XYZ file of C-alpha atoms in Angstrom:
717
model
C 0.088 -0.315 0.198
C 2.712 2.270 0.788
C 4.140 2.116 -2.988
C 1.123 2.335 -4.361
C 0.391 5.757 -2.087
C 4.319 6.584 -3.417
C 3.122 6.198 -6.669
C 0.260 7.880 -6.900
C 2.085 10.706 -5.400
C 5.319 11.202 -8.038
C 2.498 10.559 -11.150
C 0.607 13.717 -9.720
C 3.859 15.376 -9.847
C 4.798 14.416 -13.024
C 3.977 17.875 -15.298
C 0.876 17.546 -17.400
C 1.115 16.408 -21.223
C 2.525 18.633 -23.682
C 3.932 21.014 -20.690
C 8.132 21.578 -21.358
C 10.180 19.198 -19.171
C 12.463 20.776 -16.761
C 16.268 21.194 -18.502
C 18.265 18.039 -17.502
C 17.176 15.944 -14.589
C 15.680 18.880 -12.146
C 14.264 17.665 -9.007
C 10.714 16.219 -9.664
C 9.583 16.739 -5.791
C 11.971 20.132 -4.741
C 12.041 20.828 -1.023
C 10.236 17.822 0.007
C 12.443 15.113 2.171
C 14.318 12.325 0.360
C 12.845 8.958 0.577
C 14.031 5.513 0.761
C 16.481 5.221 -2.961
C 16.465 1.911 -2.654
C 12.882 1.354 -2.691
C 12.238 4.287 -5.245
C 14.566 2.794 -7.571
C 13.081 -1.147 -7.244
C 9.928 0.642 -7.961
C 11.190 2.228 -10.845
C 12.662 -0.942 -12.512
C 9.136 -2.446 -12.032
C 7.367 0.521 -14.281
C 9.929 0.351 -16.508
C 9.627 -3.339 -16.828
C 5.992 -2.650 -17.378
C 6.510 -0.085 -19.978
C 4.791 2.414 -17.655
C 7.352 4.728 -19.274
C 6.359 8.031 -17.166
C 6.072 6.560 -13.788
C 9.529 4.811 -14.907
C 11.019 8.353 -14.894
C 9.566 9.974 -11.691
C 10.529 6.968 -10.037
C 14.020 6.971 -11.085
C 14.591 10.474 -11.111
C 12.891 10.479 -7.417
C 15.878 7.790 -6.426
C 18.394 10.178 -8.090
C 17.464 13.096 -6.013
C 17.098 11.052 -3.106
C 20.403 9.497 -2.858
C 22.325 12.999 -3.983
C 19.602 14.684 -0.767
C 21.224 12.077 1.523
C 24.589 12.412 0.741
C 24.806 16.318 0.611
C 22.364 16.006 4.201
C 24.998 13.653 6.021
C 27.866 15.573 4.314
C 26.368 18.963 6.024
C 25.891 17.601 9.098
C 29.024 16.462 10.270
C 30.692 19.604 8.935
C 28.706 21.557 11.158
C 28.353 18.948 14.137
C 30.096 20.149 17.309
C 33.558 18.997 17.998
C 35.862 19.155 20.547
C 37.938 22.099 21.157
C 41.455 21.619 20.346
C 43.058 20.711 23.522
C 39.543 19.636 25.244
C 40.303 15.758 26.223
C 38.078 13.805 23.973
C 36.533 11.399 25.837
C 33.122 9.871 26.111
C 30.824 13.137 27.145
C 32.517 14.657 23.673
C 31.525 11.656 22.090
C 28.187 11.630 22.777
C 27.527 15.216 22.214
C 28.877 14.951 19.081
C 26.533 11.843 18.099
C 23.517 13.897 20.017
C 24.310 16.516 17.229
C 24.816 14.314 14.265
C 21.444 12.333 15.657
C 19.185 15.612 15.570
C 20.709 17.255 12.212
C 19.607 14.103 10.560
C 16.357 14.261 12.234
C 15.572 17.623 10.995
C 17.331 17.134 7.559
C 15.889 13.623 6.992
C 13.001 13.113 8.840
C 12.358 10.253 11.780
C 15.447 7.693 11.908
C 17.562 10.201 10.116
C 20.113 8.388 7.372
C 19.430 4.795 9.331
C 16.481 4.972 7.997
C 17.721 5.655 4.343
C 20.650 2.836 4.117
C 21.438 1.886 1.070
C 23.011 -1.278 0.225
C 26.583 -1.614 -1.171
C 25.022 -3.543 -4.556
C 22.615 -0.635 -5.338
C 25.771 1.936 -4.468
C 27.206 0.267 -6.946
C 24.268 0.796 -9.205
C 24.272 4.551 -8.480
C 28.337 4.350 -9.296
C 28.004 3.105 -12.334
C 25.001 5.249 -12.930
C 22.573 2.124 -14.185
C 19.854 4.347 -13.819
C 20.463 6.153 -16.629
C 20.464 3.768 -18.728
C 16.897 2.759 -18.039
C 16.340 6.754 -18.233
C 17.448 7.247 -21.812
C 14.688 4.010 -22.649
C 11.883 5.406 -20.833
C 12.785 9.061 -22.464
C 12.881 7.501 -26.142
C 9.508 5.963 -25.036
C 7.962 9.510 -24.381
C 9.818 11.216 -27.403
C 11.655 13.426 -25.164
C 15.295 12.232 -27.264
C 17.004 15.461 -25.969
C 16.509 14.075 -22.309
C 16.670 10.773 -23.979
C 20.649 11.341 -25.409
C 21.642 13.518 -22.657
C 20.724 10.256 -20.184
C 22.994 7.935 -22.829
C 25.460 10.203 -22.414
C 25.580 10.430 -18.863
C 25.576 6.295 -18.541
C 28.135 5.829 -21.403
C 30.517 8.728 -19.524
C 30.726 5.948 -16.951
C 30.784 2.873 -18.851
C 32.580 3.359 -22.216
C 33.206 0.248 -23.269
C 29.322 -0.893 -23.510
C 28.382 -1.550 -26.736
C 24.982 -0.810 -26.911
C 25.030 1.905 -25.192
C 27.694 3.002 -28.236
C 25.639 2.369 -31.093
C 22.532 4.256 -29.439
C 24.459 7.385 -29.179
C 25.595 6.494 -32.633
C 21.707 6.739 -33.664
C 21.020 9.605 -31.331
C 23.297 11.709 -32.964
C 22.466 10.781 -36.856
C 18.660 12.033 -35.304
C 18.054 15.334 -36.433
C 15.565 16.740 -33.776
C 18.253 16.167 -31.083
C 20.472 19.016 -30.748
C 24.370 18.586 -30.329
C 24.214 20.429 -26.455
C 21.766 17.596 -25.516
C 24.837 15.446 -25.033
C 26.131 16.453 -21.841
C 26.809 14.610 -18.600
C 24.508 15.271 -15.736
C 26.491 13.570 -13.324
C 29.714 15.062 -13.700
C 30.885 16.396 -10.147
C 31.794 19.880 -10.276
C 35.253 19.785 -9.412
C 35.893 17.647 -13.092
C 33.948 20.754 -15.137
C 36.030 23.248 -13.479
C 39.574 21.592 -14.224
C 38.837 20.224 -17.738
C 38.095 24.116 -18.735
C 41.154 25.480 -16.662
C 43.089 23.213 -18.580
C 41.634 23.725 -22.100
C 42.040 27.187 -21.430
C 45.607 27.153 -20.196
C 46.360 25.046 -23.528
C 45.266 28.074 -25.248
C 47.688 30.374 -23.283
C 44.766 32.380 -21.261
C 46.359 32.391 -17.705
C 43.881 35.238 -16.595
C 40.812 33.043 -17.859
C 42.405 29.771 -16.301
C 43.194 31.080 -12.858
C 39.556 31.402 -11.021
C 38.204 28.150 -13.077
C 41.636 26.208 -11.652
C 41.240 27.946 -8.427
C 37.537 26.235 -8.458
C 38.152 23.089 -9.088
C 40.846 22.930 -6.098
C 38.323 24.217 -3.705
C 35.607 21.784 -5.567
C 37.835 19.031 -5.160
C 38.207 19.788 -1.355
C 34.982 19.702 -1.078
C 33.829 16.731 -2.495
C 36.227 15.104 -0.381
C 34.740 16.310 2.784
C 31.744 14.653 1.346
C 33.185 11.620 1.279
C 35.077 11.889 3.990
C 31.588 12.896 5.638
C 29.806 9.530 4.063
C 32.644 7.084 6.056
C 31.079 7.689 9.519
C 27.608 7.130 7.997
C 25.445 3.825 8.203
C 26.576 3.073 4.623
C 29.985 2.686 5.643
C 29.151 -0.018 8.065
C 27.638 -2.457 5.245
C 29.383 -4.921 3.146
C 30.983 -5.722 6.509
C 29.953 -9.495 6.348
C 33.359 -11.037 5.717
C 35.221 -8.996 8.137
C 32.793 -9.870 11.233
C 32.647 -13.326 9.915
C 36.787 -13.166 10.692
C 36.584 -11.911 13.846
C 33.253 -13.824 15.143
C 35.561 -16.331 16.771
C 38.029 -13.839 18.688
C 37.643 -12.793 22.440
C 37.426 -9.225 21.574
C 35.976 -6.964 23.710
C 34.575 -3.410 24.236
C 37.645 -1.562 23.106
C 38.514 -3.978 20.361
C 35.423 -3.244 18.570
C 35.991 0.903 19.489
C 39.199 0.048 17.482
C 38.150 -1.807 14.582
C 35.331 0.713 13.846
C 37.092 3.818 14.235
C 40.158 2.441 11.836
C 37.182 1.290 9.432
C 36.677 4.948 9.438
C 39.996 6.212 9.057
C 40.668 4.036 6.343
C 37.696 4.446 4.421
C 38.645 8.348 4.554
C 41.932 7.347 3.163
C 40.689 6.186 0.101
C 38.505 9.529 -0.832
C 41.728 10.761 -1.857
C 41.527 8.589 -4.391
C 38.112 8.431 -5.237
C 37.959 12.282 -5.639
C 40.791 11.926 -8.401
C 39.169 9.512 -10.424
C 37.168 10.651 -13.495
C 33.819 9.342 -14.236
C 34.042 5.783 -16.002
C 37.943 5.302 -14.798
C 39.023 2.737 -12.008
C 42.319 4.523 -11.359
C 42.740 8.201 -9.781
C 44.839 10.728 -11.488
C 48.433 10.579 -9.762
C 49.063 13.566 -7.383
C 46.225 15.054 -8.204
C 45.831 17.875 -5.360
C 50.107 18.367 -5.844
C 49.407 18.981 -9.342
C 46.158 21.435 -9.246
C 48.781 23.462 -7.214
C 51.801 23.311 -9.514
C 49.385 24.336 -12.476
C 48.332 27.112 -9.790
C 51.480 28.831 -9.336
C 52.572 28.423 -12.990
C 49.198 30.003 -13.760
C 49.620 33.068 -11.664
C 53.597 33.888 -12.282
C 52.087 34.272 -16.296
C 49.884 36.850 -15.133
C 52.003 38.256 -12.705
C 50.610 37.255 -9.423
C 53.841 36.671 -7.514
C 52.435 36.470 -4.095
C 49.792 33.829 -4.819
C 52.411 31.929 -7.110
C 54.898 31.264 -3.743
C 51.859 30.684 -2.173
C 50.584 27.885 -4.057
C 54.359 26.367 -4.692
C 55.436 26.762 -0.792
C 52.341 24.290 -0.339
C 53.916 22.261 -3.358
C 56.712 21.843 -1.081
C 54.333 20.689 1.857
C 54.067 17.318 0.064
C 57.395 17.312 -1.781
C 59.540 19.023 0.420
C 63.071 18.307 -2.076
C 61.118 18.886 -5.322
C 64.178 20.387 -7.230
C 61.646 22.200 -9.998
C 59.278 23.648 -6.872
C 62.500 24.951 -5.278
C 63.794 26.589 -8.251
C 60.613 27.869 -8.988
C 60.021 29.431 -5.592
C 63.389 30.985 -5.738
C 62.530 32.685 -8.980
C 59.455 34.345 -7.261
C 61.249 35.738 -4.516
C 63.753 37.055 -6.984
C 61.084 38.729 -8.872
C 59.290 40.207 -5.856
C 63.319 41.754 -5.046
C 62.334 41.583 -0.731
C 61.394 39.299 1.678
C 57.700 38.809 2.251
C 57.278 37.468 5.876
C 53.945 37.178 5.373
C 54.192 34.531 2.916
C 53.165 31.001 3.889
C 51.449 27.975 2.036
C 47.745 27.975 2.326
C 45.897 27.389 4.804
C 43.298 24.766 2.773
C 46.440 22.552 2.168
C 48.073 22.670 5.575
C 45.276 21.394 7.304
C 44.513 18.876 4.731
C 48.161 17.545 4.870
C 47.642 17.879 9.006
C 44.942 16.066 9.054
C 45.823 13.118 6.514
C 49.554 12.467 8.314
C 47.707 12.542 11.709
C 45.710 9.677 10.514
C 47.969 7.778 8.822
C 50.232 7.390 11.894
C 47.370 6.095 13.187
C 46.518 3.639 10.747
C 50.205 2.670 10.344
C 50.207 2.182 14.385
C 47.077 -0.124 13.942
C 48.981 -1.439 11.297
C 51.872 -2.453 12.914
C 50.645 -3.593 16.536
C 47.229 -4.683 15.599
C 47.810 -6.305 12.512
C 45.208 -4.764 10.186
C 46.120 -3.504 6.570
C 46.113 -0.101 4.995
C 47.530 0.738 1.622
C 48.411 3.835 1.488
C 47.169 5.996 -1.332
C 49.469 8.861 -1.384
C 53.478 9.100 -2.941
C 54.229 12.186 -1.115
C 53.882 10.281 2.533
C 57.163 10.722 4.503
C 59.393 7.839 4.837
C 60.122 9.061 8.378
C 56.110 8.312 9.167
C 56.190 4.769 8.795
C 57.574 2.540 11.123
C 60.968 0.910 10.781
C 59.349 -2.642 10.784
C 56.657 -1.791 7.915
C 59.293 -0.343 5.760
C 61.056 -3.172 5.809
C 57.863 -5.222 4.827
C 56.941 -2.725 2.040
C 59.997 -3.160 0.558
C 59.829 -6.884 0.740
C 56.168 -6.466 -0.658
C 57.145 -4.500 -3.960
C 60.058 -6.937 -4.626
C 57.791 -9.849 -4.994
C 56.030 -7.898 -7.889
C 58.298 -6.921 -9.826
C 56.158 -6.729 -13.231
C 54.767 -3.427 -11.954
C 58.286 -1.661 -12.537
C 59.828 0.294 -15.640
C 60.054 -2.001 -18.055
C 63.327 -2.374 -19.510
C 64.985 -0.252 -22.280
C 65.422 -2.307 -25.784
C 68.775 -3.251 -27.099
C 70.161 -0.784 -29.711
C 70.171 -2.901 -33.156
C 74.101 -2.891 -33.041
C 73.469 -5.482 -30.301
C 71.822 -7.946 -32.119
C 74.445 -7.929 -34.764
C 76.983 -9.989 -32.592
C 73.316 -12.134 -30.887
C 71.592 -14.987 -32.386
C 68.212 -14.681 -32.286
C 67.045 -17.776 -33.861
C 68.157 -19.914 -36.675
C 67.406 -17.968 -39.381
C 65.985 -14.885 -37.990
C 66.777 -11.196 -39.328
C 65.738 -8.385 -37.732
C 63.744 -6.586 -40.258
C 62.337 -2.855 -38.730
C 63.240 -1.664 -35.636
C 61.543 1.179 -33.348
C 62.946 3.617 -35.076
C 61.564 2.788 -38.375
C 58.114 2.186 -37.353
C 58.096 5.904 -35.888
C 57.608 4.365 -32.429
C 58.834 2.874 -29.602
C 59.349 -1.012 -28.312
C 58.103 -2.120 -31.407
C 60.137 -4.637 -34.267
C 58.905 -6.496 -37.322
C 61.099 -9.813 -37.462
C 61.379 -12.430 -40.570
C 62.052 -15.750 -40.429
C 60.560 -17.191 -37.844
C 58.447 -20.236 -39.937
C 59.530 -22.165 -43.156
C 57.042 -21.963 -45.805
C 56.046 -25.607 -45.035
C 55.193 -24.886 -41.380
C 53.230 -21.567 -42.575
C 51.376 -24.782 -44.363
C 50.974 -26.928 -41.280
C 49.106 -24.520 -39.597
C 47.221 -23.201 -42.181
C 46.119 -26.484 -42.426
C 45.678 -26.616 -38.860
C 43.563 -24.220 -38.926
C 41.287 -25.003 -41.769
C 40.556 -28.532 -40.762
C 39.439 -27.008 -37.433
C 37.293 -24.861 -39.438
C 36.008 -27.641 -40.783
C 35.188 -29.697 -37.867
C 33.121 -26.798 -36.877
C 35.677 -26.188 -33.682
C 35.913 -22.130 -32.918
C 37.875 -21.012 -30.090
C 37.855 -17.669 -28.158
C 34.563 -15.912 -29.819
C 31.186 -17.491 -30.787
C 29.641 -17.468 -33.852
C 30.774 -17.322 -37.261
C 30.979 -13.864 -38.181
C 33.947 -11.244 -36.633
C 32.985 -9.853 -33.285
C 34.780 -6.203 -34.782
C 33.211 -6.301 -37.869
C 29.637 -7.851 -39.702
C 31.859 -7.813 -42.964
C 34.321 -11.062 -42.090
C 34.311 -14.069 -40.854
C 36.175 -14.813 -37.558
C 37.882 -18.494 -37.153
C 40.075 -18.704 -33.631
C 42.056 -22.075 -32.611
C 43.109 -22.124 -28.519
C 46.308 -24.154 -28.067
C 44.073 -26.288 -25.873
C 41.689 -26.765 -28.484
C 43.900 -28.003 -30.975
C 45.375 -30.631 -28.783
C 41.923 -31.800 -27.784
C 41.316 -32.030 -31.510
C 44.462 -33.915 -32.333
C 43.665 -36.761 -29.513
C 40.445 -37.028 -31.001
C 41.879 -37.818 -34.506
C 40.004 -34.671 -35.741
C 43.018 -32.467 -37.004
C 46.931 -33.711 -37.407
C 48.580 -33.859 -34.232
C 51.588 -32.333 -36.427
C 49.780 -29.087 -36.364
C 48.511 -29.022 -32.841
C 52.260 -29.698 -31.589
C 54.075 -27.376 -34.190
C 51.536 -24.788 -32.688
C 52.746 -25.007 -29.206
C 56.084 -25.346 -30.172
C 55.858 -22.009 -32.558
C 54.280 -19.950 -29.292
C 57.208 -20.892 -27.283
C 59.628 -19.859 -30.582
C 57.813 -16.546 -30.408
C 58.361 -16.485 -26.899
C 61.828 -17.141 -26.764
C 62.338 -14.451 -29.099
C 60.250 -11.421 -27.594
C 62.270 -11.716 -24.484
C 65.301 -11.820 -25.651
C 64.498 -8.930 -27.565
C 62.711 -6.600 -25.234
C 63.131 -8.245 -21.917
C 66.130 -9.793 -21.457
C 66.673 -9.225 -17.772
C 62.972 -10.643 -16.564
C 61.486 -13.886 -17.882
C 58.314 -13.194 -20.192
C 55.491 -15.694 -19.625
C 52.882 -16.622 -22.300
C 49.611 -15.054 -21.428
C 47.302 -16.558 -24.343
C 47.756 -17.943 -27.263
C 45.228 -17.959 -30.457
C 45.375 -18.861 -33.845
C 43.161 -16.704 -35.636
C 41.727 -16.336 -39.229
C 39.400 -13.370 -40.886
C 37.436 -14.189 -44.101
C 35.924 -11.569 -46.233
C 32.670 -12.341 -46.750
C 31.780 -12.154 -50.204
C 29.180 -9.581 -51.722
C 29.455 -7.709 -48.645
C 32.852 -5.692 -49.411
C 31.191 -2.632 -51.497
C 31.799 0.686 -50.368
C 33.297 -1.029 -47.206
C 34.127 1.766 -44.422
C 35.068 -0.097 -41.318
C 38.655 -1.962 -40.262
C 38.836 -5.381 -39.763
C 39.821 -4.594 -36.126
C 39.432 -1.273 -34.793
C 42.133 0.882 -33.444
C 42.826 -0.615 -29.585
C 45.337 -1.221 -27.178
C 46.156 -4.601 -25.895
C 46.765 -3.746 -21.929
C 44.516 -0.219 -21.386
C 41.407 1.305 -22.975
C 42.271 3.994 -25.559
C 40.320 6.878 -25.130
C 41.145 8.987 -28.666
C 39.644 12.405 -27.394
C 42.003 12.489 -24.861
C 45.215 10.119 -25.779
C 45.012 8.763 -22.387
C 44.904 4.778 -22.001
C 43.533 3.874 -19.458
C 45.022 0.412 -17.755
C 41.616 -0.838 -16.191
C 39.306 -3.720 -17.085
C 37.649 -4.485 -19.653
C 41.666 -4.200 -21.010
C 43.409 -7.294 -20.023
C 46.206 -5.132 -18.026
C 48.598 -7.974 -17.093
C 49.514 -7.958 -20.418
C 53.265 -6.257 -21.205
C 54.065 -7.275 -24.932
C 52.176 -8.795 -28.122
C 53.372 -10.858 -31.053
C 51.334 -11.069 -34.172
C 53.045 -13.675 -36.278
C 51.693 -14.256 -40.027
C 51.060 -17.394 -41.755
C 50.155 -16.151 -45.552
C 49.895 -13.191 -47.859
C 47.512 -14.268 -49.969
C 44.769 -11.196 -49.636
C 44.029 -8.461 -50.525
C 43.794 -5.803 -47.210
C 44.415 -7.250 -43.901
C 47.671 -4.844 -42.906
C 48.535 -4.066 -39.709
C 49.037 -0.647 -38.884
C 50.147 1.929 -35.714
C 48.514 4.921 -35.077
C 49.149 8.180 -32.440
C 46.945 8.146 -29.304
C 44.142 9.735 -30.944
C 43.780 6.715 -33.173
C 43.472 8.617 -36.556
C 47.374 9.377 -37.569
C 48.988 6.507 -39.177
C 52.385 6.441 -38.300
C 53.668 2.724 -39.573
C 52.060 -0.115 -41.303
C 52.714 -3.647 -41.991
C 52.224 -5.928 -44.672
C 51.825 -9.602 -43.356
C 53.712 -12.206 -44.940
C 54.952 -16.137 -43.941
C 57.247 -16.170 -40.779
C 56.837 -12.329 -40.186
C 56.238 -11.420 -36.164
C 55.122 -7.902 -35.631
C 56.062 -7.942 -31.344
C 55.554 -5.080 -29.268
C 54.826 -3.634 -25.727
C 51.463 -4.056 -24.956
C 50.448 -0.442 -23.607
C 48.955 2.815 -24.901
C 52.222 3.967 -26.466
C 51.410 0.726 -29.503
C 47.263 1.817 -30.329
C 46.949 -0.244 -33.526
C 44.708 -1.229 -35.421
C 43.586 -3.918 -38.824
C 42.250 -2.835 -42.530
C 39.732 -4.417 -43.770
C 40.377 -7.910 -45.238
C 38.216 -7.023 -48.560
C 39.182 -11.015 -50.411
C 40.892 -13.771 -49.056
C 41.746 -15.175 -45.747
C 43.507 -13.952 -43.401
C 45.369 -15.960 -40.648
C 47.864 -15.050 -38.245
C 48.934 -16.655 -34.685
C 48.138 -14.071 -32.232
C 50.642 -14.011 -28.847
C 50.281 -11.373 -25.895
C 53.168 -12.102 -22.882
C 53.168 -11.024 -19.270
C 55.621 -10.739 -16.596
C 53.569 -11.884 -14.132
C 53.473 -15.649 -13.526
C 50.221 -15.774 -12.101
C 48.791 -14.901 -15.342
C 50.808 -17.620 -17.277
C 48.284 -19.656 -19.807
C 47.270 -22.356 -17.701
C 45.930 -24.023 -21.174
C 49.329 -23.942 -22.644
C 50.442 -26.298 -20.048
C 47.262 -28.277 -20.155
C 48.058 -28.939 -24.096
C 51.093 -29.712 -23.809
C 50.906 -32.591 -20.992
C 47.775 -33.518 -23.308
C 49.828 -34.268 -26.505
C 52.110 -35.429 -24.043
C 49.820 -38.673 -22.911
C 48.725 -38.925 -26.663
C 52.628 -39.795 -27.691
C 52.759 -41.860 -24.457
C 50.229 -44.104 -25.424
C 51.145 -44.261 -29.341
C 54.636 -45.400 -28.194
C 52.576 -48.124 -25.953
C 50.852 -49.087 -28.463
C 53.926 -49.588 -30.915
C 55.530 -51.802 -28.154
C 52.614 -53.884 -27.886
C 52.187 -54.354 -32.206
C 56.123 -55.089 -32.851
C 55.503 -58.062 -34.271
C 52.751 -56.033 -36.956
C 53.976 -54.305 -39.532
C 54.684 -50.402 -39.455
C 51.654 -48.292 -39.949
C 52.399 -45.685 -42.308
C 52.394 -42.472 -40.189
C 52.932 -38.496 -40.632
C 56.180 -36.915 -39.592
C 56.255 -35.540 -36.398
C 56.881 -31.843 -35.758
C 60.255 -30.785 -34.564
C 60.447 -31.416 -30.303
C 63.109 -28.503 -30.182
C 62.785 -24.811 -29.896
C 65.396 -23.899 -32.615
C 65.076 -27.329 -35.360
C 62.905 -26.230 -38.182
C 60.637 -28.537 -40.452
C 62.386 -28.614 -43.968
C 60.817 -26.879 -47.096
C 59.132 -28.576 -49.138
C 62.360 -28.599 -51.400
C 64.193 -29.979 -49.122
C 66.182 -27.520 -48.798
C 68.201 -27.789 -45.298
C 67.547 -24.826 -43.097
C 69.002 -21.194 -43.600
C 71.599 -19.842 -41.569
C 71.778 -16.811 -39.616
C 71.909 -13.838 -41.358
C 73.644 -10.845 -40.935
C 72.023 -7.847 -39.921
């Protein structure tokens, strides 16, 4: 009954048919106390599922408004609550007085029960963080023929979910609609500090320091305010949800009142420390902008200096030095500003807001490191500027050991110069055709001679036999996952071994597939990472075939421009190392098997995904190897005729991401060999069967060419 009354109330609040829609997602019920966001959201989804588009819009918008109002009320109450005076004992009486203040404020703002009555579970918090309500809103607005609002809701969802393929298609449809205005594509949820920050950076890029300054200052103030909102939420009931595992772990302990109080306080402090990273994380990203607050201060002092505000420049550069006292660039800038001022200014000091921020943060870190040392708790410091002296000596050693256990997180080693390879045997018959300089990039190489024509033929036959048997692994269906104009066939090493065991494909091809992948790994490690071992992460034999009759006026690519271990953002040139990208991949390789097709060349681009910097034509035995990060965006031109086959390989420094299927495939093929040898021993008196020649068993041996020529010797570069 209560939900029915709520639904009727919201229907009454809807504007009459034909009335103008308020801009954006304005409050449906201005001034009203927020209601339970979880119930509103659930009711909105039920209305959406029933096709009741107008009620769905009203309920979803009210859920968003209530969620925002709940956070604002919590921040305001905790910011205005009574706190102990400096120097006063923070005893139980002070804590009770603060609790009473918070309870009264929450009751005034949120009604009886306060924030506890409107508690939101972790699943719903995640849904709002992913902006899922806007996914439903855009469809409901579309059904109501409110296209501008549908486009705004779609754009808002897409900003936080840039890899959502269906929304990408919907966005493209909205852009093609003549009735949708370009200004409709706006983010309705972007925090104010990001709006001001991006505007300030854009103005700085146009050498407009005077116009950029107020926006940069606004960005810093809004960033601090956003962090306060986050910190305020750490003391609320929502933060105490999702702790079931921790409670279960401690259920068997004999801890009493003091342990419980300490545990609660530690969780609050951990949450507060995470707020720096949350504030510095753009919508839709998983990782924060590094050194977000010091970076803003650096831009501020440089902009102040450009317009002649030397006193403000000194204040901001002194604030940078609070984070990094030994920063040579900041110290040099400070000396320059002081020299330009011409006389000592004793009143100049770091910004008070930054001083408060750092002192408070260091105080919390001391408590967390103490708990980590003596109570066995965990804490991951989000700040690179934390002074080493703050960390207890015993913990410094532990943190050092943890870092040494993860060597793949360090900077990759620099590749050897080309002259080095003139004196080193890579593999028999392999030549370096193009290095990074010739390919106009970094950590790129083209090497020829990794396969003989006979070996290419064996692997091509393996792919053909597997496809003929209906075996496809890696992707589902016959169409390419990247374009509707090509047919895609993929085969993993384990699937090849299973087919060979079943007699569907020849064992020679399956064994050669394993041997060649190890050959590529050995070469890639020797060339790019001689000081650190590389492991195979994934091996995939792939073929792309042009579909006849679908190549006329084709405009798409066989594989769009991308990077292999990060999500490429062509608009900003950034590449975000986060899911759904395979972030653990460090080097990539493409070993080509043929060239009897049209199109299909690999190309590298600038980070804008438009400017082509290098192009490579496939041929049998040619390997293109490169680092997997944003420094090597690449794509594949459309295959417009024929069938293009290649062995795609990815390598990693992280041993836990080693390809387990490769190991399973090797064991499976070895079992088959042992069974065959056992059968031969039992049938020694039986005439030998006609068996196909087996592939080489050692990494440096090669399958002879069809003409019977001996294996090629190494060529000098």
